[in-house]
PDB file of C-alpha atoms in Angstrom:
ATOM      1  CA  UNK A   1    -115.336  86.101-174.379  1.00 40.00           C
ATOM      2  CA  UNK A   2    -117.325  86.854-171.244  1.00 44.00           C
ATOM      3  CA  UNK A   3    -119.779  84.194-170.094  1.00 46.00           C
ATOM      4  CA  UNK A   4    -123.208  85.260-169.015  1.00 46.00           C
ATOM      5  CA  UNK A   5    -124.918  83.558-166.100  1.00 43.00           C
ATOM      6  CA  UNK A   6    -128.068  81.710-166.947  1.00 42.00           C
ATOM      7  CA  UNK A   7    -130.859  82.018-164.397  1.00 42.00           C
ATOM      8  CA  UNK A   8    -132.216  78.628-163.384  1.00 42.00           C
ATOM      9  CA  UNK A   9    -135.858  78.274-162.324  1.00 46.00           C
ATOM     10  CA  UNK A  10    -136.224  78.487-158.570  1.00 48.00           C
ATOM     11  CA  UNK A  11    -137.272  75.387-156.736  1.00 53.00           C
ATOM     12  CA  UNK A  12    -140.714  75.904-155.260  1.00 73.00           C
ATOM     13  CA  UNK A  13    -141.069  73.715-152.167  1.00 79.00           C
ATOM     14  CA  UNK A  14    -144.872  73.806-152.090  1.00 85.00           C
ATOM     15  CA  UNK A  15    -145.107  72.924-155.766  1.00 89.00           C
ATOM     16  CA  UNK A  16    -142.661  70.065-155.291  1.00 92.00           C
ATOM     17  CA  UNK A  17    -144.628  68.804-152.284  1.00 93.00           C
ATOM     18  CA  UNK A  18    -147.867  68.964-154.261  1.00 95.00           C
ATOM     19  CA  UNK A  19    -146.399  66.899-157.118  1.00 95.00           C
ATOM     20  CA  UNK A  20    -144.789  64.506-154.619  1.00 97.00           C
ATOM     21  CA  UNK A  21    -148.271  63.854-153.186  1.00 96.00           C
ATOM     22  CA  UNK A  22    -149.587  62.877-156.692  1.00 96.00           C
ATOM     23  CA  UNK A  23    -152.555  65.288-156.880  1.00 96.00           C
ATOM     24  CA  UNK A  24    -154.943  62.945-158.708  1.00 94.00           C
ATOM     25  CA  UNK A  25    -154.670  60.424-155.856  1.00 95.00           C
ATOM     26  CA  UNK A  26    -155.190  63.177-153.277  1.00 96.00           C
ATOM     27  CA  UNK A  27    -158.342  64.298-155.074  1.00 96.00           C
ATOM     28  CA  UNK A  28    -159.502  60.682-155.351  1.00 94.00           C
ATOM     29  CA  UNK A  29    -159.088  60.075-151.621  1.00 96.00           C
ATOM     30  CA  UNK A  30    -160.852  63.343-150.779  1.00 97.00           C
ATOM     31  CA  UNK A  31    -163.811  62.631-153.056  1.00 95.00           C
ATOM     32  CA  UNK A  32    -164.106  59.075-151.693  1.00 96.00           C
ATOM     33  CA  UNK A  33    -164.205  60.076-148.033  1.00 96.00           C
ATOM     34  CA  UNK A  34    -166.531  63.052-148.554  1.00 96.00           C
ATOM     35  CA  UNK A  35    -168.928  60.935-150.636  1.00 95.00           C
ATOM     36  CA  UNK A  36    -168.987  58.231-147.951  1.00 96.00           C
ATOM     37  CA  UNK A  37    -169.806  60.909-145.388  1.00 96.00           C
ATOM     38  CA  UNK A  38    -172.693  62.158-147.535  1.00 94.00           C
ATOM     39  CA  UNK A  39    -174.021  58.597-147.785  1.00 94.00           C
ATOM     40  CA  UNK A  40    -173.756  58.399-143.983  1.00 94.00           C
ATOM     41  CA  UNK A  41    -175.787  61.621-143.684  1.00 92.00           C
ATOM     42  CA  UNK A  42    -178.447  60.031-145.883  1.00 90.00           C
ATOM     43  CA  UNK A  43    -178.529  56.622-144.190  1.00 90.00           C
ATOM     44  CA  UNK A  44    -177.665  57.097-140.488  1.00 91.00           C
ATOM     45  CA  UNK A  45    -180.777  58.043-138.477  1.00 88.00           C
ATOM     46  CA  UNK A  46    -180.650  61.501-136.947  1.00 84.00           C
ATOM     47  CA  UNK A  47    -177.349  62.554-138.538  1.00 88.00           C
ATOM     48  CA  UNK A  48    -177.550  66.091-139.917  1.00 86.00           C
ATOM     49  CA  UNK A  49    -175.093  67.306-142.548  1.00 85.00           C
ATOM     50  CA  UNK A  50    -173.123  69.345-140.027  1.00 86.00           C
ATOM     51  CA  UNK A  51    -173.429  66.771-137.246  1.00 86.00           C
ATOM     52  CA  UNK A  52    -170.183  64.974-138.054  1.00 92.00           C
ATOM     53  CA  UNK A  53    -168.079  67.576-139.860  1.00 95.00           C
ATOM     54  CA  UNK A  54    -165.439  67.540-137.123  1.00 94.00           C
ATOM     55  CA  UNK A  55    -165.074  63.772-137.480  1.00 95.00           C
ATOM     56  CA  UNK A  56    -165.102  64.079-141.274  1.00 96.00           C
ATOM     57  CA  UNK A  57    -162.244  66.587-141.183  1.00 97.00           C
ATOM     58  CA  UNK A  58    -159.904  64.442-139.087  1.00 96.00           C
ATOM     59  CA  UNK A  59    -160.828  61.270-140.981  1.00 96.00           C
ATOM     60  CA  UNK A  60    -159.962  63.107-144.170  1.00 97.00           C
ATOM     61  CA  UNK A  61    -156.621  64.305-142.798  1.00 97.00           C
ATOM     62  CA  UNK A  62    -155.734  60.761-141.709  1.00 97.00           C
ATOM     63  CA  UNK A  63    -156.729  59.377-145.117  1.00 96.00           C
ATOM     64  CA  UNK A  64    -154.668  61.978-146.964  1.00 97.00           C
ATOM     65  CA  UNK A  65    -151.671  61.229-144.738  1.00 98.00           C
ATOM     66  CA  UNK A  66    -151.926  57.540-145.675  1.00 98.00           C
ATOM     67  CA  UNK A  67    -152.188  58.592-149.318  1.00 97.00           C
ATOM     68  CA  UNK A  68    -149.002  60.691-149.146  1.00 98.00           C
ATOM     69  CA  UNK A  69    -147.161  57.859-147.393  1.00 98.00           C
ATOM     70  CA  UNK A  70    -148.112  55.307-150.066  1.00 97.00           C
ATOM     71  CA  UNK A  71    -147.222  57.446-153.087  1.00 97.00           C
ATOM     72  CA  UNK A  72    -144.165  58.853-151.317  1.00 98.00           C
ATOM     73  CA  UNK A  73    -142.617  55.517-150.374  1.00 98.00           C
ATOM     74  CA  UNK A  74    -143.084  54.403-153.968  1.00 97.00           C
ATOM     75  CA  UNK A  75    -141.210  57.441-155.286  1.00 97.00           C
ATOM     76  CA  UNK A  76    -138.371  56.944-152.817  1.00 97.00           C
ATOM     77  CA  UNK A  77    -137.862  53.407-154.118  1.00 96.00           C
ATOM     78  CA  UNK A  78    -138.400  54.246-157.797  1.00 96.00           C
ATOM     79  CA  UNK A  79    -136.187  57.279-158.370  1.00 96.00           C
ATOM     80  CA  UNK A  80    -134.200  55.629-161.172  1.00 95.00           C
ATOM     81  CA  UNK A  81    -137.347  54.265-162.839  1.00 95.00           C
ATOM     82  CA  UNK A  82    -139.070  57.651-162.539  1.00 96.00           C
ATOM     83  CA  UNK A  83    -136.141  59.349-164.280  1.00 96.00           C
ATOM     84  CA  UNK A  84    -137.227  57.364-167.331  1.00 95.00           C
ATOM     85  CA  UNK A  85    -141.006  57.214-166.868  1.00 94.00           C
ATOM     86  CA  UNK A  86    -141.880  60.324-164.843  1.00 94.00           C
ATOM     87  CA  UNK A  87    -138.968  62.778-164.903  1.00 95.00           C
ATOM     88  CA  UNK A  88    -141.289  65.575-163.740  1.00 94.00           C
ATOM     89  CA  UNK A  89    -141.633  64.097-160.230  1.00 96.00           C
ATOM     90  CA  UNK A  90    -139.648  66.108-157.663  1.00 97.00           C
ATOM     91  CA  UNK A  91    -137.229  63.360-156.559  1.00 97.00           C
ATOM     92  CA  UNK A  92    -136.493  62.285-160.127  1.00 95.00           C
ATOM     93  CA  UNK A  93    -136.096  65.925-161.208  1.00 95.00           C
ATOM     94  CA  UNK A  94    -133.794  66.794-158.306  1.00 94.00           C
ATOM     95  CA  UNK A  95    -136.226  69.361-156.883  1.00 94.00           C
ATOM     96  CA  UNK A  96    -136.499  67.444-153.619  1.00 96.00           C
ATOM     97  CA  UNK A  97    -133.776  65.613-151.717  1.00 96.00           C
ATOM     98  CA  UNK A  98    -134.102  62.024-150.586  1.00 97.00           C
ATOM     99  CA  UNK A  99    -133.822  63.223-146.979  1.00 97.00           C
ATOM    100  CA  UNK A 100    -136.791  65.548-147.452  1.00 97.00           C
ATOM    101  CA  UNK A 101    -138.785  62.785-149.107  1.00 97.00           C
ATOM    102  CA  UNK A 102    -138.068  60.376-146.251  1.00 98.00           C
ATOM    103  CA  UNK A 103    -139.056  63.017-143.690  1.00 98.00           C
ATOM    104  CA  UNK A 104    -142.380  63.655-145.470  1.00 97.00           C
ATOM    105  CA  UNK A 105    -143.134  59.934-145.663  1.00 98.00           C
ATOM    106  CA  UNK A 106    -142.247  59.288-142.018  1.00 98.00           C
ATOM    107  CA  UNK A 107    -144.277  62.293-140.827  1.00 98.00           C
ATOM    108  CA  UNK A 108    -147.273  61.223-142.921  1.00 98.00           C
ATOM    109  CA  UNK A 109    -147.239  57.702-141.474  1.00 98.00           C
ATOM    110  CA  UNK A 110    -146.907  58.961-137.897  1.00 98.00           C
ATOM    111  CA  UNK A 111    -149.673  61.543-138.375  1.00 98.00           C
ATOM    112  CA  UNK A 112    -152.030  58.950-139.862  1.00 97.00           C
ATOM    113  CA  UNK A 113    -151.488  56.514-136.990  1.00 97.00           C
ATOM    114  CA  UNK A 114    -151.839  59.155-134.266  1.00 97.00           C
ATOM    115  CA  UNK A 115    -155.058  60.519-135.754  1.00 96.00           C
ATOM    116  CA  UNK A 116    -156.478  57.032-136.284  1.00 95.00           C
ATOM    117  CA  UNK A 117    -155.776  55.994-132.703  1.00 95.00           C
ATOM    118  CA  UNK A 118    -157.618  59.069-131.433  1.00 93.00           C
ATOM    119  CA  UNK A 119    -160.597  58.270-133.703  1.00 92.00           C
ATOM    120  CA  UNK A 120    -161.158  54.649-132.724  1.00 90.00           C
ATOM    121  CA  UNK A 121    -160.309  51.031-133.445  1.00 91.00           C
ATOM    122  CA  UNK A 122    -161.962  50.764-136.860  1.00 91.00           C
ATOM    123  CA  UNK A 123    -160.114  53.727-138.319  1.00 93.00           C
ATOM    124  CA  UNK A 124    -156.883  52.471-136.752  1.00 95.00           C
ATOM    125  CA  UNK A 125    -157.300  49.107-138.483  1.00 94.00           C
ATOM    126  CA  UNK A 126    -158.066  50.759-141.833  1.00 94.00           C
ATOM    127  CA  UNK A 127    -155.043  53.065-141.553  1.00 96.00           C
ATOM    128  CA  UNK A 128    -152.652  50.297-140.500  1.00 96.00           C
ATOM    129  CA  UNK A 129    -153.851  48.032-143.325  1.00 96.00           C
ATOM    130  CA  UNK A 130    -153.445  50.866-145.849  1.00 96.00           C
ATOM    131  CA  UNK A 131    -149.914  51.627-144.646  1.00 97.00           C
ATOM    132  CA  UNK A 132    -148.983  47.926-144.635  1.00 97.00           C
ATOM    133  CA  UNK A 133    -150.250  47.332-148.175  1.00 96.00           C
ATOM    134  CA  UNK A 134    -148.475  50.468-149.427  1.00 96.00           C
ATOM    135  CA  UNK A 135    -145.242  49.298-147.809  1.00 97.00           C
ATOM    136  CA  UNK A 136    -145.531  45.784-149.250  1.00 97.00           C
ATOM    137  CA  UNK A 137    -146.264  47.243-152.689  1.00 96.00           C
ATOM    138  CA  UNK A 138    -143.096  49.341-152.879  1.00 96.00           C
ATOM    139  CA  UNK A 139    -140.467  48.111-150.421  1.00 96.00           C
ATOM    140  CA  UNK A 140    -138.222  45.034-150.481  1.00 94.00           C
ATOM    141  CA  UNK A 141    -138.271  42.203-149.735  1.00 93.00           C
ATOM    142  CA  UNK A 142    -141.863  41.885-150.983  1.00 94.00           C
ATOM    143  CA  UNK A 143    -141.988  44.801-153.468  1.00 95.00           C
ATOM    144  CA  UNK A 144    -145.244  43.483-154.856  1.00 94.00           C
ATOM    145  CA  UNK A 145    -145.274  46.015-157.665  1.00 94.00           C
ATOM    146  CA  UNK A 146    -142.914  43.656-159.507  1.00 91.00           C
ATOM    147  CA  UNK A 147    -145.766  41.182-159.973  1.00 91.00           C
ATOM    148  CA  UNK A 148    -148.672  42.253-162.154  1.00 89.00           C
ATOM    149  CA  UNK A 149    -151.483  40.452-160.365  1.00 91.00           C
ATOM    150  CA  UNK A 150    -150.278  41.271-156.850  1.00 93.00           C
ATOM    151  CA  UNK A 151    -149.732  44.937-157.766  1.00 92.00           C
ATOM    152  CA  UNK A 152    -153.240  45.329-159.172  1.00 91.00           C
ATOM    153  CA  UNK A 153    -154.751  43.591-156.129  1.00 91.00           C
ATOM    154  CA  UNK A 154    -152.908  45.974-153.797  1.00 93.00           C
ATOM    155  CA  UNK A 155    -154.273  49.072-155.509  1.00 91.00           C
ATOM    156  CA  UNK A 156    -157.810  47.815-156.058  1.00 89.00           C
ATOM    157  CA  UNK A 157    -158.000  46.315-152.548  1.00 90.00           C
ATOM    158  CA  UNK A 158    -157.056  49.558-150.802  1.00 92.00           C
ATOM    159  CA  UNK A 159    -159.254  51.786-152.980  1.00 90.00           C
ATOM    160  CA  UNK A 160    -162.336  49.555-152.898  1.00 89.00           C
ATOM    161  CA  UNK A 161    -162.328  47.579-149.637  1.00 91.00           C
ATOM    162  CA  UNK A 162    -160.146  49.478-147.148  1.00 92.00           C
ATOM    163  CA  UNK A 163    -161.379  52.964-148.053  1.00 93.00           C
ATOM    164  CA  UNK A 164    -165.055  52.261-148.679  1.00 95.00           C
ATOM    165  CA  UNK A 165    -165.808  49.698-145.982  1.00 94.00           C
ATOM    166  CA  UNK A 166    -163.266  50.957-143.454  1.00 94.00           C
ATOM    167  CA  UNK A 167    -164.182  54.633-143.648  1.00 95.00           C
ATOM    168  CA  UNK A 168    -167.932  54.075-143.707  1.00 95.00           C
ATOM    169  CA  UNK A 169    -167.729  51.579-140.823  1.00 95.00           C
ATOM    170  CA  UNK A 170    -165.881  54.247-138.847  1.00 95.00           C
ATOM    171  CA  UNK A 171    -168.583  56.851-139.619  1.00 95.00           C
ATOM    172  CA  UNK A 172    -171.301  54.368-138.689  1.00 94.00           C
ATOM    173  CA  UNK A 173    -169.690  53.558-135.341  1.00 93.00           C
ATOM    174  CA  UNK A 174    -168.705  57.121-134.471  1.00 92.00           C
ATOM    175  CA  UNK A 175    -171.779  59.001-135.731  1.00 92.00           C
ATOM    176  CA  UNK A 176    -174.570  56.444-135.634  1.00 89.00           C
ATOM    177  CA  UNK A 177    -177.244  56.714-132.919  1.00 87.00           C
ATOM    178  CA  UNK A 178    -176.557  53.332-131.297  1.00 83.00           C
ATOM    179  CA  UNK A 179    -172.778  53.005-131.670  1.00 79.00           C
ATOM    180  CA  UNK A 180    -172.929  49.938-133.924  1.00 84.00           C
ATOM    181  CA  UNK A 181    -171.562  49.245-137.389  1.00 88.00           C
ATOM    182  CA  UNK A 182    -174.057  48.936-140.228  1.00 88.00           C
ATOM    183  CA  UNK A 183    -173.021  49.022-143.882  1.00 94.00           C
ATOM    184  CA  UNK A 184    -175.887  50.163-146.172  1.00 93.00           C
ATOM    185  CA  UNK A 185    -176.551  48.814-149.643  1.00 93.00           C
ATOM    186  CA  UNK A 186    -175.128  51.952-151.270  1.00 93.00           C
ATOM    187  CA  UNK A 187    -171.694  51.380-149.739  1.00 95.00           C
ATOM    188  CA  UNK A 188    -171.682  47.680-150.660  1.00 95.00           C
ATOM    189  CA  UNK A 189    -172.613  48.580-154.246  1.00 93.00           C
ATOM    190  CA  UNK A 190    -169.965  51.314-154.325  1.00 93.00           C
ATOM    191  CA  UNK A 191    -167.369  48.834-153.057  1.00 93.00           C
ATOM    192  CA  UNK A 192    -168.309  46.332-155.746  1.00 92.00           C
ATOM    193  CA  UNK A 193    -168.126  48.855-158.597  1.00 92.00           C
ATOM    194  CA  UNK A 194    -164.935  50.514-157.342  1.00 92.00           C
ATOM    195  CA  UNK A 195    -163.164  47.141-157.300  1.00 92.00           C
ATOM    196  CA  UNK A 196    -163.091  46.749-161.114  1.00 92.00           C
ATOM    197  CA  UNK A 197    -162.647  50.519-161.462  1.00 92.00           C
ATOM    198  CA  UNK A 198    -159.530  50.412-159.280  1.00 92.00           C
ATOM    199  CA  UNK A 199    -158.279  47.339-161.148  1.00 94.00           C
ATOM    200  CA  UNK A 200    -158.606  49.210-164.437  1.00 95.00           C
ATOM    201  CA  UNK A 201    -156.723  52.189-163.008  1.00 94.00           C
ATOM    202  CA  UNK A 202    -154.040  49.841-161.681  1.00 94.00           C
ATOM    203  CA  UNK A 203    -153.315  48.270-165.068  1.00 96.00           C
ATOM    204  CA  UNK A 204    -153.814  51.360-167.228  1.00 96.00           C
ATOM    205  CA  UNK A 205    -151.341  53.418-165.190  1.00 95.00           C
ATOM    206  CA  UNK A 206    -148.491  51.198-166.408  1.00 96.00           C
ATOM    207  CA  UNK A 207    -149.129  51.629-170.127  1.00 96.00           C
ATOM    208  CA  UNK A 208    -147.160  54.890-170.528  1.00 95.00           C
ATOM    209  CA  UNK A 209    -144.443  53.554-168.196  1.00 95.00           C
ATOM    210  CA  UNK A 210    -143.525  50.533-170.306  1.00 94.00           C
ATOM    211  CA  UNK A 211    -140.008  51.710-171.212  1.00 94.00           C
ATOM    212  CA  UNK A 212    -138.777  52.225-167.662  1.00 94.00           C
ATOM    213  CA  UNK A 213    -140.600  49.183-166.275  1.00 94.00           C
ATOM    214  CA  UNK A 214    -139.097  46.954-168.969  1.00 94.00           C
ATOM    215  CA  UNK A 215    -135.615  48.331-168.337  1.00 93.00           C
ATOM    216  CA  UNK A 216    -135.842  47.706-164.586  1.00 92.00           C
ATOM    217  CA  UNK A 217    -137.668  44.355-164.878  1.00 90.00           C
ATOM    218  CA  UNK A 218    -140.985  45.468-163.412  1.00 92.00           C
ATOM    219  CA  UNK A 219    -143.214  42.864-165.040  1.00 93.00           C
ATOM    220  CA  UNK A 220    -146.470  44.759-165.408  1.00 94.00           C
ATOM    221  CA  UNK A 221    -149.303  43.549-167.622  1.00 95.00           C
ATOM    222  CA  UNK A 222    -148.167  46.110-170.218  1.00 96.00           C
ATOM    223  CA  UNK A 223    -144.637  44.676-170.283  1.00 95.00           C
ATOM    224  CA  UNK A 224    -146.034  41.144-170.563  1.00 95.00           C
ATOM    225  CA  UNK A 225    -148.792  41.522-173.160  1.00 96.00           C
ATOM    226  CA  UNK A 226    -148.505  45.042-174.599  1.00 96.00           C
ATOM    227  CA  UNK A 227    -150.315  48.333-174.130  1.00 96.00           C
ATOM    228  CA  UNK A 228    -153.068  47.715-176.703  1.00 97.00           C
ATOM    229  CA  UNK A 229    -154.290  44.559-174.949  1.00 97.00           C
ATOM    230  CA  UNK A 230    -154.155  46.276-171.556  1.00 97.00           C
ATOM    231  CA  UNK A 231    -156.233  49.164-172.914  1.00 97.00           C
ATOM    232  CA  UNK A 232    -158.858  46.746-174.230  1.00 97.00           C
ATOM    233  CA  UNK A 233    -158.918  44.875-170.919  1.00 97.00           C
ATOM    234  CA  UNK A 234    -159.276  48.095-168.925  1.00 97.00           C
ATOM    235  CA  UNK A 235    -162.124  49.323-171.142  1.00 97.00           C
ATOM    236  CA  UNK A 236    -163.900  45.968-170.890  1.00 97.00           C
ATOM    237  CA  UNK A 237    -163.703  45.974-167.091  1.00 96.00           C
ATOM    238  CA  UNK A 238    -164.954  49.556-166.870  1.00 97.00           C
ATOM    239  CA  UNK A 239    -167.792  48.905-169.342  1.00 97.00           C
ATOM    240  CA  UNK A 240    -168.875  45.885-167.308  1.00 96.00           C
ATOM    241  CA  UNK A 241    -168.846  47.976-164.104  1.00 95.00           C
ATOM    242  CA  UNK A 242    -170.879  50.781-165.682  1.00 97.00           C
ATOM    243  CA  UNK A 243    -173.475  48.502-167.268  1.00 97.00           C
ATOM    244  CA  UNK A 244    -173.725  46.510-164.043  1.00 95.00           C
ATOM    245  CA  UNK A 245    -174.433  49.644-162.008  1.00 95.00           C
ATOM    246  CA  UNK A 246    -176.900  50.964-164.602  1.00 95.00           C
ATOM    247  CA  UNK A 247    -178.892  47.711-164.606  1.00 95.00           C
ATOM    248  CA  UNK A 248    -178.431  46.373-161.067  1.00 93.00           C
ATOM    249  CA  UNK A 249    -177.787  49.598-159.164  1.00 92.00           C
ATOM    250  CA  UNK A 250    -181.458  50.595-158.842  1.00 93.00           C
ATOM    251  CA  UNK A 251    -182.249  47.087-157.579  1.00 92.00           C
ATOM    252  CA  UNK A 252    -179.329  46.916-155.133  1.00 89.00           C
ATOM    253  CA  UNK A 253    -179.891  50.440-153.776  1.00 92.00           C
ATOM    254  CA  UNK A 254    -183.676  50.843-153.573  1.00 90.00           C
ATOM    255  CA  UNK A 255    -183.395  54.064-151.563  1.00 88.00           C
ATOM    256  CA  UNK A 256    -181.416  55.776-154.348  1.00 92.00           C
ATOM    257  CA  UNK A 257    -182.884  57.659-157.307  1.00 95.00           C
ATOM    258  CA  UNK A 258    -182.878  55.076-160.149  1.00 95.00           C
ATOM    259  CA  UNK A 259    -182.709  57.698-162.908  1.00 95.00           C
ATOM    260  CA  UNK A 260    -179.556  59.241-161.488  1.00 94.00           C
ATOM    261  CA  UNK A 261    -177.939  55.818-161.072  1.00 94.00           C
ATOM    262  CA  UNK A 262    -178.853  54.352-164.459  1.00 96.00           C
ATOM    263  CA  UNK A 263    -178.637  57.526-166.523  1.00 96.00           C
ATOM    264  CA  UNK A 264    -175.459  58.738-164.870  1.00 96.00           C
ATOM    265  CA  UNK A 265    -173.587  55.471-165.408  1.00 97.00           C
ATOM    266  CA  UNK A 266    -174.664  55.089-169.032  1.00 97.00           C
ATOM    267  CA  UNK A 267    -173.632  58.690-169.724  1.00 97.00           C
ATOM    268  CA  UNK A 268    -170.262  58.090-168.047  1.00 97.00           C
ATOM    269  CA  UNK A 269    -169.745  54.968-170.178  1.00 97.00           C
ATOM    270  CA  UNK A 270    -170.438  56.973-173.334  1.00 98.00           C
ATOM    271  CA  UNK A 271    -167.887  59.584-172.261  1.00 98.00           C
ATOM    272  CA  UNK A 272    -165.304  56.872-171.512  1.00 98.00           C
ATOM    273  CA  UNK A 273    -165.698  55.273-174.935  1.00 97.00           C
ATOM    274  CA  UNK A 274    -165.449  58.668-176.645  1.00 97.00           C
ATOM    275  CA  UNK A 275    -162.228  59.461-174.776  1.00 97.00           C
ATOM    276  CA  UNK A 276    -160.824  56.007-175.526  1.00 97.00           C
ATOM    277  CA  UNK A 277    -160.915  56.702-179.274  1.00 95.00           C
ATOM    278  CA  UNK A 278    -158.007  59.076-178.901  1.00 93.00           C
ATOM    279  CA  UNK A 279    -155.967  56.887-176.549  1.00 96.00           C
ATOM    280  CA  UNK A 280    -152.744  55.684-178.212  1.00 96.00           C
ATOM    281  CA  UNK A 281    -150.883  53.064-176.120  1.00 96.00           C
ATOM    282  CA  UNK A 282    -147.717  53.743-178.118  1.00 95.00           C
ATOM    283  CA  UNK A 283    -147.669  57.456-177.253  1.00 96.00           C
ATOM    284  CA  UNK A 284    -146.956  57.955-173.513  1.00 95.00           C
ATOM    285  CA  UNK A 285    -148.020  61.608-173.458  1.00 94.00           C
ATOM    286  CA  UNK A 286    -151.342  60.991-175.212  1.00 96.00           C
ATOM    287  CA  UNK A 287    -152.113  57.889-173.166  1.00 97.00           C
ATOM    288  CA  UNK A 288    -151.285  59.678-169.914  1.00 96.00           C
ATOM    289  CA  UNK A 289    -153.931  62.290-170.754  1.00 96.00           C
ATOM    290  CA  UNK A 290    -156.445  59.501-171.290  1.00 97.00           C
ATOM    291  CA  UNK A 291    -155.420  57.836-168.015  1.00 97.00           C
ATOM    292  CA  UNK A 292    -155.935  61.066-166.083  1.00 96.00           C
ATOM    293  CA  UNK A 293    -159.404  61.333-167.633  1.00 97.00           C
ATOM    294  CA  UNK A 294    -160.192  57.857-166.278  1.00 97.00           C
ATOM    295  CA  UNK A 295    -159.372  59.247-162.833  1.00 96.00           C
ATOM    296  CA  UNK A 296    -161.967  61.979-163.420  1.00 96.00           C
ATOM    297  CA  UNK A 297    -164.528  59.249-164.063  1.00 96.00           C
ATOM    298  CA  UNK A 298    -163.406  57.612-160.827  1.00 95.00           C
ATOM    299  CA  UNK A 299    -164.167  60.868-158.994  1.00 94.00           C
ATOM    300  CA  UNK A 300    -167.530  61.002-160.756  1.00 95.00           C
ATOM    301  CA  UNK A 301    -168.418  57.477-159.600  1.00 95.00           C
ATOM    302  CA  UNK A 302    -168.473  58.519-155.959  1.00 95.00           C
ATOM    303  CA  UNK A 303    -170.359  61.696-156.781  1.00 93.00           C
ATOM    304  CA  UNK A 304    -172.984  59.723-158.745  1.00 94.00           C
ATOM    305  CA  UNK A 305    -173.721  57.256-155.967  1.00 94.00           C
ATOM    306  CA  UNK A 306    -173.787  59.936-153.284  1.00 93.00           C
ATOM    307  CA  UNK A 307    -176.036  62.177-155.406  1.00 93.00           C
ATOM    308  CA  UNK A 308    -178.391  59.278-156.191  1.00 93.00           C
ATOM    309  CA  UNK A 309    -178.739  58.522-152.478  1.00 91.00           C
ATOM    310  CA  UNK A 310    -179.389  62.147-151.549  1.00 90.00           C
ATOM    311  CA  UNK A 311    -181.915  62.489-154.412  1.00 89.00           C
ATOM    312  CA  UNK A 312    -183.720  59.255-153.513  1.00 79.00           C
TER     313      UNK A 312
END
């Protein structure tokens, strides 16, 4: 009997690199930085839309490099866990070698630091803090991802404080008319609302990963209390953030359009609750779809605040 060769799917390096970078986090970082730039255009005196595009581009590249480093270093450390939880990731699937992954991570870190140094002290501090938190989250001896509270603080701290305040402070210093740092009310409000939003993302992401986390003793909130309770906690935090922005947003950001702020956040809350009806914590595939929809609402949050400021 003559055997017939079976053609295996070709490894596509660009596709593997794209999945290694975790596209939803790349989009989140891009939306965050662009929205902060638009708020700067609205609030910094004399800054036209195209006045700081060069600075925006390199700030964005540095931010994306930090992003790739953080998600990459986590995948390098979690290959065995990902073979259970996320077998589609390139390292877990064998589409990318560990050597290639290490080279991408090292290059991303170096690129981020070099670009930050050329852009000023504030961006350098933000980049170094982001890299340090990402390292502490994934790498021994700290490996903070093992501890539920510390892990959620790492993710929410970087997304809310480091990105929002650090990036806007850099724009203010680099593009402002007097070379000083001034954080407007819109950025403070965005930082406050993104904090619970990032916390919700941090705890919800572990719900479909319960099997692998339990096997490798990663004590997430899901492993400790169960996916159903984590879902309820995440929804409660997000509902509080949305209602808070709908009620207090127009008061905290007087220069923004109140109808866009209030109406947009109440509409987003309605969409979240509708999506949550189909979220099943016991079905990883279904819950992952819901989790990725929460990321879309995260993108929308930045767009809402930026749009409200520009429409004000």
